[in-house]
Amino acid sequence: MCGICGIVTFDPSTPRMDAAQQRVQAMLAALSHRGPDDSNLQAADSAVLGATRLAIRGIEDGRQPMLDPQTGVLAVCNGEIDNHRELRAWLASRGRDVRMKTDVAVIPGLYAEVGEAFPEKMIGAFAAAVWDPRNRTLTLARDRAGERPLFFTRHEGAIIFATELASLVGRNRLPVSFDPVAVRQYLQFGIFPSPGSPFAEVRKVAPGEVIQLTASDVHHRTYWRWPVAETKKSAPTAEAFDGIFREAVRRQSDVDVDFGVFLSGGIDSSLVSAVTRALHPKRRIRAYTLRFEEESFDEGSFAESVATRLGMESVTVWVKPENMREEARALVRLVGEPLADPAWIPAALLARRAAQDVSVALVGEGADELFGGYPTYIGAGVAEKF
């Protein structure tokens, strides 16, 4: 988990670059919890970009922002590019050697080759910003599922962007007002759907979206949609799923740091854990598990059984009622917008404990959404008949 931010004024003659650097420095300070390993900013032309880093790949040489000396393109990215090895080979075949070992180092070369289509070649979870001084364009991009957040606003003739609302809206950084439409959407859906945010002045890059901003124009393009209607239907097979699943786990565990798993004892996290152990049979792996005093919520005994069977160290985090009030206030202040999901707080407690040992955790999140695992989906299907 890293953090990115920046300010672009578009006007190269602007006298406010010192002020812009001070503002980006303040934004970086607000993002410091996302990047304990490094923090840096760089000015290029009339743009100032910054990044905080949690080092995962290319530990020694992954400093951002990344500057392409041939084009002057400046890039920052929060995320993991899981197919970076394949992209390195492709770029090398086109005469562009990527010397930095960090995965996000492929972005300047990709942008130089394919322009604003660069996210289409990347597999992973990412939010990226690229400043091109040649045509004075800022490009913002977000991964297909929207796993990494990215907010932006136009203020006093400048574009300001950041990973978190708190970095944008903190004291002396940006005046804002509540957006009543977005608040109504939150009350309806339990989230703030893109492009909305709690504040009328701040927009959110949508999942699978590329936004190009110039001094006079904003161009939105969706580069990926969930291909449900277009995909040819066929009966699924365990063999086909197994290959896709193992490759996903292999790519995401191809890191240069210690990693663990979040293990609940359910099918999803147990399957992730089992495949991880099969891919890394001799590696020391910790399994982090939530426990609840209420027996109806607690699945810790199942998780411990799976961890023992897979030869993983079991680490337990107990969740208590008093945690809810304390953590809810801290999380909303940190992230900048609420989330109507009670699992948010226990997940944060688990991540905080895991961060004491590892930089990466593989989890089973999202499987119920992908495979229709929630009982409420039955009700949705029945409701269509009435």
Short mmCIF file of N, CA, C and O in Angstrom, two decimals, residues 286-355:
data_model
loop_
_atom_site.label_atom_id
_atom_site.label_comp_id
_atom_site.label_asym_id
_atom_site.label_seq_id
_atom_site.Cartn_x
_atom_site.Cartn_y
_atom_site.Cartn_z
N ARG A 286 2.69 -16.90 7.80
CA ARG A 286 1.80 -16.70 8.94
C ARG A 286 0.36 -16.55 8.44
O ARG A 286 0.11 -15.88 7.44
N ALA A 287 -0.57 -17.13 9.18
CA ALA A 287 -1.99 -17.01 8.88
C ALA A 287 -2.64 -16.17 9.98
O ALA A 287 -2.61 -16.53 11.16
N TYR A 288 -3.24 -15.04 9.59
CA TYR A 288 -3.83 -14.10 10.54
C TYR A 288 -5.35 -14.30 10.56
O TYR A 288 -6.01 -14.29 9.52
N THR A 289 -5.88 -14.47 11.76
CA THR A 289 -7.28 -14.85 11.91
C THR A 289 -7.98 -13.96 12.93
O THR A 289 -7.44 -13.67 14.00
N LEU A 290 -9.21 -13.54 12.59
CA LEU A 290 -10.05 -12.80 13.53
C LEU A 290 -10.81 -13.77 14.42
O LEU A 290 -11.29 -14.80 13.96
N ARG A 291 -10.92 -13.42 15.68
CA ARG A 291 -11.73 -14.21 16.62
C ARG A 291 -12.75 -13.30 17.29
O ARG A 291 -12.48 -12.11 17.52
N PHE A 292 -13.92 -13.83 17.58
CA PHE A 292 -14.99 -13.08 18.24
C PHE A 292 -15.45 -13.85 19.47
O PHE A 292 -15.51 -15.08 19.46
N GLU A 293 -15.79 -13.09 20.53
CA GLU A 293 -16.29 -13.73 21.74
C GLU A 293 -17.68 -14.33 21.51
O GLU A 293 -18.04 -15.31 22.15
N GLU A 294 -18.46 -13.75 20.59
CA GLU A 294 -19.77 -14.30 20.26
C GLU A 294 -19.58 -15.55 19.40
O GLU A 294 -19.02 -15.49 18.30
N GLU A 295 -20.06 -16.68 19.86
CA GLU A 295 -19.82 -17.94 19.17
C GLU A 295 -20.43 -17.97 17.77
O GLU A 295 -19.91 -18.61 16.87
N SER A 296 -21.56 -17.26 17.58
CA SER A 296 -22.21 -17.30 16.27
C SER A 296 -21.38 -16.60 15.20
O SER A 296 -21.56 -16.85 14.01
N PHE A 297 -20.47 -15.69 15.61
CA PHE A 297 -19.61 -14.99 14.67
C PHE A 297 -18.26 -15.68 14.50
O PHE A 297 -17.60 -15.51 13.47
N ASP A 298 -17.86 -16.42 15.48
CA ASP A 298 -16.48 -16.90 15.54
C ASP A 298 -16.25 -18.15 14.69
O ASP A 298 -16.98 -19.14 14.82
N GLU A 299 -15.26 -18.10 13.81
CA GLU A 299 -14.87 -19.25 13.00
C GLU A 299 -13.41 -19.60 13.22
O GLU A 299 -12.78 -20.26 12.40
N GLY A 300 -12.88 -19.13 14.35
CA GLY A 300 -11.46 -19.29 14.60
C GLY A 300 -10.99 -20.73 14.68
O GLY A 300 -9.87 -21.06 14.26
N SER A 301 -11.83 -21.63 15.18
CA SER A 301 -11.41 -23.03 15.29
C SER A 301 -11.19 -23.65 13.92
O SER A 301 -10.27 -24.45 13.72
N PHE A 302 -12.02 -23.26 12.94
CA PHE A 302 -11.83 -23.77 11.58
C PHE A 302 -10.53 -23.24 10.99
O PHE A 302 -9.79 -23.96 10.33
N ALA A 303 -10.27 -21.95 11.23
CA ALA A 303 -9.05 -21.34 10.70
C ALA A 303 -7.81 -21.99 11.30
O ALA A 303 -6.82 -22.26 10.59
N GLU A 304 -7.82 -22.24 12.59
CA GLU A 304 -6.67 -22.88 13.22
C GLU A 304 -6.44 -24.27 12.67
O GLU A 304 -5.30 -24.70 12.47
N SER A 305 -7.52 -24.98 12.39
CA SER A 305 -7.40 -26.32 11.82
C SER A 305 -6.76 -26.27 10.43
O SER A 305 -5.87 -27.08 10.11
N VAL A 306 -7.18 -25.31 9.60
CA VAL A 306 -6.60 -25.17 8.26
C VAL A 306 -5.13 -24.77 8.35
O VAL A 306 -4.27 -25.32 7.64
N ALA A 307 -4.81 -23.82 9.23
CA ALA A 307 -3.44 -23.37 9.37
C ALA A 307 -2.52 -24.52 9.81
O ALA A 307 -1.41 -24.67 9.29
N THR A 308 -2.99 -25.31 10.74
CA THR A 308 -2.19 -26.46 11.20
C THR A 308 -1.96 -27.46 10.07
O THR A 308 -0.85 -27.96 9.87
N ARG A 309 -3.01 -27.74 9.33
CA ARG A 309 -2.90 -28.71 8.23
C ARG A 309 -1.93 -28.22 7.16
O ARG A 309 -1.21 -29.03 6.55
N LEU A 310 -1.87 -26.89 6.94
CA LEU A 310 -1.01 -26.34 5.90
C LEU A 310 0.38 -25.97 6.42
O LEU A 310 1.21 -25.48 5.65
N GLY A 311 0.63 -26.19 7.70
CA GLY A 311 1.94 -25.86 8.25
C GLY A 311 2.21 -24.38 8.33
O GLY A 311 3.34 -23.93 8.12
N MET A 312 1.17 -23.60 8.65
CA MET A 312 1.31 -22.15 8.79
C MET A 312 1.21 -21.75 10.24
O MET A 312 0.51 -22.39 11.03
N GLU A 313 1.93 -20.69 10.61
CA GLU A 313 1.85 -20.15 11.96
C GLU A 313 0.54 -19.39 12.11
O GLU A 313 0.22 -18.52 11.29
N SER A 314 -0.21 -19.69 13.15
CA SER A 314 -1.51 -19.05 13.37
C SER A 314 -1.35 -17.85 14.31
O SER A 314 -0.80 -17.97 15.40
N VAL A 315 -1.83 -16.68 13.85
CA VAL A 315 -1.80 -15.46 14.65
C VAL A 315 -3.24 -14.99 14.83
O VAL A 315 -3.96 -14.77 13.84
N THR A 316 -3.68 -14.82 16.06
CA THR A 316 -5.07 -14.51 16.36
C THR A 316 -5.24 -13.06 16.77
O THR A 316 -4.45 -12.53 17.56
N VAL A 317 -6.29 -12.42 16.25
CA VAL A 317 -6.67 -11.05 16.63
C VAL A 317 -8.10 -11.09 17.14
O VAL A 317 -9.02 -11.45 16.40
N TRP A 318 -8.29 -10.76 18.41
CA TRP A 318 -9.64 -10.79 19.00
C TRP A 318 -10.32 -9.44 18.78
O TRP A 318 -9.73 -8.38 18.97
N VAL A 319 -11.58 -9.49 18.36
CA VAL A 319 -12.38 -8.29 18.13
C VAL A 319 -13.42 -8.19 19.24
O VAL A 319 -14.17 -9.13 19.49
N LYS A 320 -13.47 -7.01 19.89
CA LYS A 320 -14.38 -6.80 21.00
C LYS A 320 -15.32 -5.63 20.70
O LYS A 320 -15.00 -4.77 19.86
N PRO A 321 -16.47 -5.57 21.36
CA PRO A 321 -17.44 -4.51 21.06
C PRO A 321 -16.86 -3.10 21.18
O PRO A 321 -17.19 -2.22 20.39
N GLU A 322 -15.98 -2.90 22.16
CA GLU A 322 -15.44 -1.55 22.35
C GLU A 322 -14.55 -1.10 21.19
O GLU A 322 -14.29 0.09 21.04
N ASN A 323 -14.08 -2.06 20.39
CA ASN A 323 -13.27 -1.69 19.24
C ASN A 323 -14.07 -0.90 18.20
O ASN A 323 -13.50 -0.08 17.47
N MET A 324 -15.38 -1.16 18.12
CA MET A 324 -16.18 -0.60 17.04
C MET A 324 -16.22 0.93 17.10
O MET A 324 -15.97 1.61 16.09
N ARG A 325 -16.52 1.48 18.26
CA ARG A 325 -16.62 2.93 18.36
C ARG A 325 -15.27 3.59 18.15
O ARG A 325 -15.15 4.59 17.44
N GLU A 326 -14.23 3.04 18.75
CA GLU A 326 -12.90 3.63 18.62
C GLU A 326 -12.42 3.60 17.18
O GLU A 326 -11.92 4.60 16.65
N GLU A 327 -12.56 2.46 16.53
CA GLU A 327 -12.00 2.28 15.20
C GLU A 327 -12.81 3.01 14.12
O GLU A 327 -12.24 3.48 13.14
N ALA A 328 -14.13 3.07 14.28
CA ALA A 328 -14.96 3.74 13.26
C ALA A 328 -14.56 5.19 13.11
O ALA A 328 -14.40 5.71 12.00
N ARG A 329 -14.38 5.88 14.23
CA ARG A 329 -13.98 7.29 14.18
C ARG A 329 -12.61 7.44 13.52
O ARG A 329 -12.41 8.31 12.65
N ALA A 330 -11.66 6.58 13.89
CA ALA A 330 -10.31 6.69 13.34
C ALA A 330 -10.28 6.38 11.85
O ALA A 330 -9.58 7.05 11.07
N LEU A 331 -11.04 5.37 11.40
CA LEU A 331 -11.03 4.98 10.01
C LEU A 331 -11.64 6.05 9.11
O LEU A 331 -11.12 6.36 8.04
N VAL A 332 -12.77 6.63 9.53
CA VAL A 332 -13.40 7.67 8.72
C VAL A 332 -12.49 8.89 8.62
O VAL A 332 -12.34 9.50 7.55
N ARG A 333 -11.85 9.26 9.73
CA ARG A 333 -10.93 10.39 9.69
C ARG A 333 -9.74 10.09 8.78
O ARG A 333 -9.26 10.97 8.07
N LEU A 334 -9.29 8.86 8.79
CA LEU A 334 -8.13 8.48 7.99
C LEU A 334 -8.47 8.43 6.50
O LEU A 334 -7.78 9.02 5.66
N VAL A 335 -9.56 7.75 6.16
CA VAL A 335 -9.91 7.52 4.76
C VAL A 335 -10.62 8.72 4.16
O VAL A 335 -10.45 9.04 2.98
N GLY A 336 -11.45 9.40 4.95
CA GLY A 336 -12.13 10.58 4.46
C GLY A 336 -13.58 10.36 4.11
O GLY A 336 -14.32 11.32 3.89
N GLU A 337 -14.04 9.11 4.02
CA GLU A 337 -15.44 8.82 3.76
C GLU A 337 -15.82 7.53 4.47
O GLU A 337 -15.00 6.63 4.61
N PRO A 338 -17.07 7.43 4.93
CA PRO A 338 -17.49 6.22 5.64
C PRO A 338 -17.78 5.07 4.68
O PRO A 338 -17.94 5.26 3.48
N LEU A 339 -17.85 3.88 5.22
CA LEU A 339 -18.18 2.67 4.48
C LEU A 339 -19.16 1.88 5.32
O LEU A 339 -18.86 1.52 6.46
N ALA A 340 -20.35 1.59 4.77
CA ALA A 340 -21.40 0.90 5.54
C ALA A 340 -21.19 -0.60 5.50
O ALA A 340 -22.01 -1.36 5.01
N ASP A 341 -20.06 -1.04 6.02
CA ASP A 341 -19.74 -2.47 6.07
C ASP A 341 -19.11 -2.74 7.42
O ASP A 341 -17.99 -2.30 7.69
N PRO A 342 -19.80 -3.48 8.30
CA PRO A 342 -19.25 -3.72 9.63
C PRO A 342 -17.94 -4.50 9.61
O PRO A 342 -17.17 -4.44 10.57
N ALA A 343 -17.65 -5.21 8.51
CA ALA A 343 -16.40 -5.96 8.43
C ALA A 343 -15.20 -5.04 8.23
O ALA A 343 -14.05 -5.48 8.38
N TRP A 344 -15.44 -3.78 7.90
CA TRP A 344 -14.36 -2.81 7.69
C TRP A 344 -13.47 -2.70 8.93
O TRP A 344 -12.25 -2.69 8.83
N ILE A 345 -14.10 -2.64 10.09
CA ILE A 345 -13.34 -2.42 11.32
C ILE A 345 -12.53 -3.66 11.71
O ILE A 345 -11.32 -3.56 11.97
N PRO A 346 -13.11 -4.85 11.76
CA PRO A 346 -12.28 -6.02 12.05
C PRO A 346 -11.15 -6.22 11.04
O PRO A 346 -10.04 -6.60 11.42
N ALA A 347 -11.42 -5.94 9.75
CA ALA A 347 -10.37 -6.08 8.74
C ALA A 347 -9.22 -5.12 9.00
O ALA A 347 -8.05 -5.46 8.80
N ALA A 348 -9.54 -3.91 9.46
CA ALA A 348 -8.50 -2.94 9.78
C ALA A 348 -7.66 -3.41 10.97
O ALA A 348 -6.43 -3.26 10.99
N LEU A 349 -8.30 -3.99 11.96
CA LEU A 349 -7.58 -4.52 13.12
C LEU A 349 -6.65 -5.65 12.69
O LEU A 349 -5.50 -5.74 13.15
N LEU A 350 -7.13 -6.51 11.80
CA LEU A 350 -6.32 -7.62 11.33
C LEU A 350 -5.12 -7.12 10.53
O LEU A 350 -3.99 -7.60 10.70
N ALA A 351 -5.35 -6.13 9.67
CA ALA A 351 -4.27 -5.59 8.87
C ALA A 351 -3.21 -4.91 9.74
O ALA A 351 -2.01 -5.02 9.49
N ARG A 352 -3.68 -4.22 10.77
CA ARG A 352 -2.73 -3.53 11.67
C ARG A 352 -1.83 -4.55 12.37
O ARG A 352 -0.62 -4.32 12.51
N ARG A 353 -2.40 -5.68 12.78
CA ARG A 353 -1.57 -6.70 13.43
C ARG A 353 -0.62 -7.34 12.43
O ARG A 353 0.57 -7.55 12.73
N ALA A 354 -1.11 -7.64 11.24
CA ALA A 354 -0.26 -8.28 10.24
C ALA A 354 0.90 -7.38 9.84
O ALA A 354 2.01 -7.86 9.56
N ALA A 355 0.67 -6.07 9.82
CA ALA A 355 1.72 -5.13 9.41
C ALA A 355 2.92 -5.14 10.35
O ALA A 355 3.99 -4.67 9.98
#
